[in-house]
Amino acid sequence: WRWIFYVNLPIGIIALIAIATRLHLPPRKTEHKIDYFGAGLLSGGLVSLLLVTVWGGNNYAWRSEQIIGLAIAGVALIAAFIFWETKVSEPLLPLRLFRNSIFRVSVMLSMLAGLVMFGAIIFLPEYQQIVRGYSATKSGLLLLPLIVGLLTASIVSGRLISKWGHYRIFPIIGTSIMVVGFWLFSHVSLSTTQLDLTYWMIVLGVGIGLFMQVMTLAVQNSVDRADLGTASSATVFFRTLGSAFGTAIFGAILTNRLNHNLLKLLPASVAKHVNGGSIEGNPAQLHGQPPAIVHDVFQAFVMAFHSVFIWGIPFAILAVIVALFLKETPLRDSTKDMAEGESLQIHPAE
């Protein structure tokens, strides 16, 4: 697992060298105050709500004091964060940005993109490992069609936006294709071929790739220059937030339906000794079990994965609806904006 992080070191070094040698910006010192208290409120609220989705139905019953308490704490801390942001001089997330309809739509789409993307990236390899018996390395490599589709669609959409000067159509098309991708994966079964999975991953990757990066462009094109950094980081933050909640929500669905399916498919004398969570974490424990039991366990997993992607379809449809509300503004001329920025630096009084 360490190599997951080690592999980023050479990439990070290359990025640092590129920035140090190619990015030359005039230095400008500005005093700022970091909203530490707001960051604490936001972090506490989000962690509480995430724990609700992770622990609910697994570690604690949904109606338990722990889950209800976490839900109340999460909502209260988020409410306190919103109130605090209206009072602090330099808010972590200026609420005025939400008066911009393009920003509102973009952050919602970014959150939904993160939610559905990680729902696929996390659980497709898990399907390959548990049902197909592939290694972690092989299941990761078999995810490449989705990544290739996502990367290709991102590059193509970026080129076309630069050429045409219009971006609104791409989120609408992309989210629509994403619905098709999740619908395809809702048909997964024990007999689904690897070729079918490859086609489905390409479709889903293209759908996500057509609109995921467009949201950042739309936000940067609609806010004031002074808010570019905050608005851009907010878009990425909501995408990351969506990925965290998506992983937790879909994980809860998978575990819940898996345990239900095991009780449904296995003999009662066997089912009471089988825990879906333990099998999910260690599929090797199925080795040596009777073939009929192993088949039923795999079928229970397939049915659980089916439920995950079925529940993903409403989120994808919601993304289509949200994309229809995205307004389009003319793309800025970067050369003109840079000249204006330099003018502002030369004449700060203006």
Short mmCIF file of C-alpha atoms in Angstrom, two decimals:
data_model
loop_
_atom_site.label_atom_id
_atom_site.label_comp_id
_atom_site.label_asym_id
_atom_site.label_seq_id
_atom_site.Cartn_x
_atom_site.Cartn_y
_atom_site.Cartn_z
CA TRP A 1 0.00 0.00 0.00
CA ARG A 2 2.91 2.38 0.59
CA TRP A 3 3.67 2.35 -3.13
CA ILE A 4 0.32 4.02 -3.76
CA PHE A 5 1.92 7.08 -2.19
CA TYR A 6 5.54 6.50 -3.22
CA VAL A 7 4.58 6.58 -6.90
CA ASN A 8 3.44 10.20 -6.47
CA LEU A 9 6.88 11.38 -5.33
CA PRO A 10 8.58 11.49 -8.77
CA ILE A 11 5.45 13.03 -10.28
CA GLY A 12 5.43 15.66 -7.54
CA ILE A 13 9.12 16.42 -8.07
CA ILE A 14 8.53 16.91 -11.81
CA ALA A 15 5.61 19.23 -11.03
CA LEU A 16 7.74 21.27 -8.61
CA ILE A 17 10.53 21.61 -11.18
CA ALA A 18 8.03 22.67 -13.85
CA ILE A 19 6.50 25.30 -11.58
CA ALA A 20 9.89 26.61 -10.43
CA THR A 21 11.28 26.92 -13.97
CA ARG A 22 8.22 27.86 -16.03
CA LEU A 23 5.80 29.77 -13.79
CA HIS A 24 7.07 33.32 -13.36
CA LEU A 25 4.63 35.58 -11.53
CA PRO A 26 5.39 39.02 -10.10
CA PRO A 27 5.60 38.79 -6.29
CA ARG A 28 2.96 40.68 -4.36
CA LYS A 29 2.66 40.62 -0.59
CA THR A 30 -0.83 40.78 0.89
CA GLU A 31 -1.80 40.33 4.53
CA HIS A 32 -4.55 37.76 5.18
CA LYS A 33 -6.20 36.10 8.14
CA ILE A 34 -6.84 32.36 8.00
CA ASP A 35 -10.27 31.31 9.18
CA TYR A 36 -9.13 28.53 11.50
CA PHE A 37 -12.35 28.50 13.52
CA GLY A 38 -14.48 28.21 10.39
CA ALA A 39 -12.28 25.38 9.13
CA GLY A 40 -12.77 23.58 12.45
CA LEU A 41 -16.55 23.95 12.31
CA LEU A 42 -16.70 22.73 8.71
CA SER A 43 -14.39 19.78 9.33
CA GLY A 44 -16.28 18.72 12.45
CA GLY A 45 -19.63 18.92 10.71
CA LEU A 46 -18.53 16.98 7.63
CA VAL A 47 -16.75 14.28 9.62
CA SER A 48 -19.85 13.80 11.79
CA LEU A 49 -22.09 13.39 8.74
CA LEU A 50 -19.61 11.04 7.08
CA LEU A 51 -19.50 8.86 10.19
CA VAL A 52 -23.28 8.61 10.02
CA THR A 53 -23.06 7.04 6.57
CA VAL A 54 -20.07 4.84 7.47
CA TRP A 55 -21.24 3.57 10.88
CA GLY A 56 -24.98 3.57 10.27
CA GLY A 57 -26.29 0.04 9.87
CA ASN A 58 -22.80 -1.42 10.44
CA ASN A 59 -21.24 -0.43 13.75
CA TYR A 60 -24.47 1.01 15.14
CA ALA A 61 -28.16 0.76 14.30
CA TRP A 62 -29.56 3.66 12.27
CA ARG A 63 -31.81 4.68 15.16
CA SER A 64 -29.09 4.35 17.79
CA GLU A 65 -28.09 7.24 20.03
CA GLN A 66 -24.65 7.36 18.42
CA ILE A 67 -25.96 7.79 14.86
CA ILE A 68 -28.70 10.24 15.79
CA GLY A 69 -26.23 12.22 17.91
CA LEU A 70 -23.70 12.38 15.08
CA ALA A 71 -26.39 13.52 12.64
CA ILE A 72 -27.54 16.28 14.97
CA ALA A 73 -23.96 17.35 15.66
CA GLY A 74 -23.13 17.40 11.95
CA VAL A 75 -26.12 19.56 11.04
CA ALA A 76 -25.51 21.89 14.00
CA LEU A 77 -21.83 22.36 13.15
CA ILE A 78 -22.59 23.05 9.47
CA ALA A 79 -25.24 25.59 10.52
CA ALA A 80 -22.73 27.21 12.89
CA PHE A 81 -20.17 27.31 10.07
CA ILE A 82 -22.63 29.10 7.76
CA PHE A 83 -23.45 31.62 10.49
CA TRP A 84 -19.76 32.17 11.28
CA GLU A 85 -18.93 32.79 7.63
CA THR A 86 -21.34 35.74 7.59
CA LYS A 87 -19.48 37.37 10.50
CA VAL A 88 -15.78 36.78 9.83
CA SER A 89 -13.81 39.36 7.83
CA GLU A 90 -12.09 36.81 5.57
CA PRO A 91 -14.37 33.76 5.36
CA LEU A 92 -13.07 30.36 4.37
CA LEU A 93 -15.93 30.04 1.88
CA PRO A 94 -17.52 33.42 1.06
CA LEU A 95 -21.27 32.88 0.97
CA ARG A 96 -21.63 35.64 -1.64
CA LEU A 97 -20.31 33.17 -4.20
CA PHE A 98 -23.54 31.19 -3.88
CA ARG A 99 -25.47 34.18 -5.23
CA ASN A 100 -23.79 33.36 -8.55
CA SER A 101 -26.05 30.80 -10.27
CA ILE A 102 -23.17 29.38 -12.34
CA PHE A 103 -21.16 28.79 -9.17
CA ARG A 104 -24.11 27.10 -7.46
CA VAL A 105 -24.78 24.77 -10.38
CA SER A 106 -21.07 24.04 -10.89
CA VAL A 107 -20.37 23.03 -7.29
CA MET A 108 -23.46 20.82 -7.26
CA LEU A 109 -22.34 19.11 -10.47
CA SER A 110 -18.80 18.77 -9.13
CA MET A 111 -20.13 17.11 -6.00
CA LEU A 112 -22.27 14.71 -8.03
CA ALA A 113 -19.33 13.98 -10.35
CA GLY A 114 -17.14 13.03 -7.39
CA LEU A 115 -19.94 10.95 -5.91
CA VAL A 116 -20.62 8.82 -8.98
CA MET A 117 -17.00 8.63 -10.13
CA PHE A 118 -15.72 7.19 -6.87
CA GLY A 119 -18.77 4.97 -6.64
CA ALA A 120 -17.45 3.33 -9.80
CA ILE A 121 -13.71 3.52 -9.11
CA ILE A 122 -14.02 1.99 -5.63
CA PHE A 123 -16.52 -0.79 -6.28
CA LEU A 124 -15.60 -1.98 -9.77
CA PRO A 125 -12.20 -3.30 -8.58
CA GLU A 126 -13.94 -4.81 -5.57
CA TYR A 127 -16.26 -6.69 -7.93
CA GLN A 128 -13.24 -7.91 -9.92
CA GLN A 129 -11.44 -9.12 -6.80
CA ILE A 130 -14.31 -10.80 -5.01
CA VAL A 131 -16.43 -12.22 -7.83
CA ARG A 132 -13.69 -12.81 -10.40
CA GLY A 133 -10.95 -13.63 -7.90
CA TYR A 134 -8.46 -11.23 -9.50
CA SER A 135 -5.56 -9.73 -7.59
CA ALA A 136 -5.60 -6.11 -6.46
CA THR A 137 -3.04 -5.26 -9.15
CA LYS A 138 -5.01 -6.88 -11.95
CA SER A 139 -8.33 -5.40 -10.83
CA GLY A 140 -6.69 -1.98 -10.76
CA LEU A 141 -5.29 -2.39 -14.26
CA LEU A 142 -8.70 -3.53 -15.52
CA LEU A 143 -10.02 -0.11 -14.47
CA LEU A 144 -7.91 1.52 -17.21
CA PRO A 145 -10.78 1.65 -19.79
CA LEU A 146 -12.71 3.96 -17.46
CA ILE A 147 -9.65 6.17 -16.92
CA VAL A 148 -8.86 6.23 -20.66
CA GLY A 149 -12.45 7.20 -21.47
CA LEU A 150 -12.42 9.91 -18.80
CA LEU A 151 -9.06 11.34 -19.88
CA THR A 152 -9.89 11.26 -23.59
CA ALA A 153 -13.26 12.94 -23.09
CA SER A 154 -11.67 15.63 -20.87
CA ILE A 155 -9.05 16.45 -23.50
CA VAL A 156 -11.52 16.44 -26.40
CA SER A 157 -14.08 18.59 -24.56
CA GLY A 158 -11.35 21.05 -23.58
CA ARG A 159 -10.16 21.35 -27.18
CA LEU A 160 -13.69 21.84 -28.51
CA ILE A 161 -14.51 24.45 -25.86
CA SER A 162 -11.38 26.39 -26.81
CA LYS A 163 -12.38 26.17 -30.48
CA TRP A 164 -16.09 26.92 -30.17
CA GLY A 165 -16.10 29.13 -27.08
CA HIS A 166 -19.12 27.30 -25.61
CA TYR A 167 -19.17 24.88 -22.69
CA ARG A 168 -22.80 24.39 -21.55
CA ILE A 169 -23.58 21.51 -23.90
CA PHE A 170 -20.80 19.27 -22.53
CA PRO A 171 -22.20 18.85 -18.98
CA ILE A 172 -25.61 18.04 -20.43
CA ILE A 173 -24.24 15.41 -22.82
CA GLY A 174 -21.76 14.08 -20.26
CA THR A 175 -24.28 13.58 -17.46
CA SER A 176 -26.70 11.92 -19.91
CA ILE A 177 -24.00 9.45 -20.99
CA MET A 178 -23.19 8.88 -17.32
CA VAL A 179 -26.79 7.76 -16.73
CA VAL A 180 -26.38 5.23 -19.53
CA GLY A 181 -23.11 4.03 -17.99
CA PHE A 182 -24.69 3.37 -14.60
CA TRP A 183 -27.66 1.70 -16.28
CA LEU A 184 -25.28 -0.64 -18.09
CA PHE A 185 -23.49 -1.55 -14.86
CA SER A 186 -26.81 -2.26 -13.17
CA HIS A 187 -26.93 -5.36 -15.42
CA VAL A 188 -23.74 -6.86 -13.96
CA SER A 189 -23.95 -10.58 -13.25
CA LEU A 190 -21.79 -13.62 -12.63
CA SER A 191 -21.63 -14.27 -16.38
CA THR A 192 -20.80 -10.71 -17.49
CA THR A 193 -17.76 -10.86 -19.75
CA GLN A 194 -14.67 -8.74 -19.27
CA LEU A 195 -15.25 -7.28 -22.75
CA ASP A 196 -18.70 -6.06 -21.71
CA LEU A 197 -17.24 -4.49 -18.56
CA THR A 198 -14.61 -2.76 -20.70
CA TYR A 199 -17.25 -1.23 -22.98
CA TRP A 200 -19.33 -0.15 -20.02
CA MET A 201 -16.32 1.46 -18.30
CA ILE A 202 -15.47 3.43 -21.45
CA VAL A 203 -19.05 4.74 -21.64
CA LEU A 204 -19.05 5.77 -17.97
CA GLY A 205 -15.58 7.32 -18.24
CA VAL A 206 -16.54 9.36 -21.31
CA GLY A 207 -19.67 10.61 -19.56
CA ILE A 208 -17.78 11.77 -16.48
CA GLY A 209 -14.87 13.18 -18.49
CA LEU A 210 -17.10 15.36 -20.66
CA PHE A 211 -18.22 17.51 -17.77
CA MET A 212 -15.99 17.04 -14.70
CA GLN A 213 -13.33 19.63 -15.63
CA VAL A 214 -15.82 21.92 -17.38
CA MET A 215 -17.20 22.91 -13.99
CA THR A 216 -13.93 24.51 -12.96
CA LEU A 217 -13.82 26.42 -16.25
CA ALA A 218 -17.40 27.63 -15.84
CA VAL A 219 -16.70 28.87 -12.31
CA GLN A 220 -13.46 30.61 -13.25
CA ASN A 221 -15.24 32.27 -16.14
CA SER A 222 -18.10 33.63 -14.02
CA VAL A 223 -16.56 35.03 -10.82
CA ASP A 224 -14.52 38.16 -10.20
CA ARG A 225 -10.75 37.94 -10.53
CA ALA A 226 -10.38 38.42 -6.77
CA ASP A 227 -12.44 35.27 -6.15
CA LEU A 228 -10.77 33.02 -8.74
CA GLY A 229 -8.66 31.10 -6.23
CA THR A 230 -11.43 30.66 -3.68
CA ALA A 231 -14.04 29.67 -6.28
CA SER A 232 -11.72 27.20 -8.01
CA SER A 233 -10.71 25.54 -4.74
CA ALA A 234 -14.36 25.41 -3.65
CA THR A 235 -15.23 23.51 -6.83
CA VAL A 236 -12.50 20.95 -6.15
CA PHE A 237 -13.52 20.78 -2.49
CA PHE A 238 -17.12 19.92 -3.34
CA ARG A 239 -15.93 17.28 -5.81
CA THR A 240 -13.77 15.74 -3.07
CA LEU A 241 -16.68 15.99 -0.66
CA GLY A 242 -18.88 14.17 -3.16
CA SER A 243 -16.31 11.41 -3.54
CA ALA A 244 -16.13 10.93 0.23
CA PHE A 245 -19.90 10.80 0.64
CA GLY A 246 -20.26 8.64 -2.48
CA THR A 247 -17.84 6.07 -1.13
CA ALA A 248 -19.59 6.05 2.24
CA ILE A 249 -23.14 5.94 0.83
CA PHE A 250 -22.48 3.26 -1.77
CA GLY A 251 -20.42 1.29 0.73
CA ALA A 252 -23.32 1.32 3.17
CA ILE A 253 -25.68 0.16 0.40
CA LEU A 254 -23.30 -2.63 -0.61
CA THR A 255 -22.85 -3.95 2.92
CA ASN A 256 -26.55 -3.70 3.76
CA ARG A 257 -27.72 -5.48 0.61
CA LEU A 258 -24.93 -8.06 0.85
CA ASN A 259 -25.98 -9.15 4.34
CA HIS A 260 -29.61 -9.21 3.21
CA ASN A 261 -28.75 -11.32 0.16
CA LEU A 262 -26.63 -13.75 2.18
CA LEU A 263 -29.55 -14.41 4.53
CA LYS A 264 -31.79 -14.85 1.51
CA LEU A 265 -29.58 -17.21 -0.51
CA LEU A 266 -27.69 -19.27 2.06
CA PRO A 267 -29.19 -21.96 4.30
CA ALA A 268 -30.11 -20.56 7.69
CA SER A 269 -27.58 -22.82 9.42
CA VAL A 270 -24.79 -21.33 7.28
CA ALA A 271 -26.00 -17.74 6.98
CA LYS A 272 -25.83 -17.10 10.72
CA HIS A 273 -22.09 -17.84 10.65
CA VAL A 274 -21.36 -15.71 7.57
CA ASN A 275 -20.66 -11.99 7.79
CA GLY A 276 -20.68 -10.02 4.56
CA GLY A 277 -18.30 -7.41 5.90
CA SER A 278 -15.64 -9.97 6.82
CA ILE A 279 -15.88 -11.66 3.42
CA GLU A 280 -15.71 -8.27 1.71
CA GLY A 281 -12.50 -7.50 3.58
CA ASN A 282 -10.99 -10.97 3.15
CA PRO A 283 -12.40 -12.94 0.19
CA ALA A 284 -9.74 -15.63 0.72
CA GLN A 285 -11.76 -17.08 3.59
CA LEU A 286 -14.13 -18.55 0.98
CA HIS A 287 -11.42 -20.98 -0.12
CA GLY A 288 -12.19 -24.49 0.94
CA GLN A 289 -15.93 -23.89 1.23
CA PRO A 290 -18.36 -26.14 -0.69
CA PRO A 291 -18.86 -24.94 -4.32
CA ALA A 292 -22.59 -24.41 -3.77
CA ILE A 293 -21.91 -22.10 -0.80
CA VAL A 294 -19.24 -20.16 -2.71
CA HIS A 295 -21.59 -19.74 -5.68
CA ASP A 296 -24.36 -18.38 -3.48
CA VAL A 297 -21.95 -15.98 -1.76
CA PHE A 298 -20.75 -14.68 -5.14
CA GLN A 299 -24.35 -14.33 -6.28
CA ALA A 300 -25.09 -12.33 -3.13
CA PHE A 301 -22.19 -10.01 -3.97
CA VAL A 302 -23.37 -9.59 -7.56
CA MET A 303 -26.86 -8.69 -6.38
CA ALA A 304 -25.35 -6.20 -3.92
CA PHE A 305 -23.24 -4.58 -6.66
CA HIS A 306 -26.37 -4.48 -8.81
CA SER A 307 -28.10 -2.49 -6.03
CA VAL A 308 -25.16 -0.07 -5.79
CA PHE A 309 -25.39 0.86 -9.47
CA ILE A 310 -29.19 0.98 -9.40
CA TRP A 311 -28.92 3.55 -6.59
CA GLY A 312 -26.31 5.41 -8.63
CA ILE A 313 -28.79 6.04 -11.46
CA PRO A 314 -30.92 8.59 -9.51
CA PHE A 315 -27.77 10.55 -8.62
CA ALA A 316 -26.76 10.53 -12.29
CA ILE A 317 -30.25 11.67 -13.36
CA LEU A 318 -30.07 14.44 -10.75
CA ALA A 319 -26.80 15.54 -12.37
CA VAL A 320 -28.57 15.80 -15.75
CA ILE A 321 -31.30 17.96 -14.22
CA VAL A 322 -28.76 20.20 -12.50
CA ALA A 323 -26.75 20.53 -15.75
CA LEU A 324 -29.83 21.89 -17.54
CA PHE A 325 -29.77 24.89 -15.19
CA LEU A 326 -26.18 25.80 -16.07
CA LYS A 327 -25.99 29.18 -17.75
CA GLU A 328 -23.29 30.07 -20.22
CA THR A 329 -21.23 33.25 -20.34
CA PRO A 330 -18.72 34.24 -23.02
CA LEU A 331 -15.26 32.85 -22.34
CA ARG A 332 -12.76 35.38 -21.10
CA ASP A 333 -9.80 36.45 -23.18
CA SER A 334 -6.85 35.29 -21.07
CA THR A 335 -4.47 37.78 -22.69
CA LYS A 336 -6.80 40.67 -22.00
CA ASP A 337 -7.39 39.50 -18.42
CA MET A 338 -3.65 39.23 -17.81
CA ALA A 339 -3.15 42.76 -19.10
CA GLU A 340 -5.91 44.00 -16.81
CA GLY A 341 -4.33 42.15 -13.90
CA GLU A 342 -0.96 43.75 -14.55
CA SER A 343 -2.68 47.11 -14.80
CA LEU A 344 -4.24 46.57 -11.41
CA GLN A 345 -0.85 45.72 -9.93
CA ILE A 346 0.76 48.83 -11.41
CA HIS A 347 -2.04 51.13 -10.27
CA PRO A 348 -3.25 49.70 -6.96
CA ALA A 349 -5.13 52.90 -6.14
CA GLU A 350 -7.50 52.20 -9.02
#
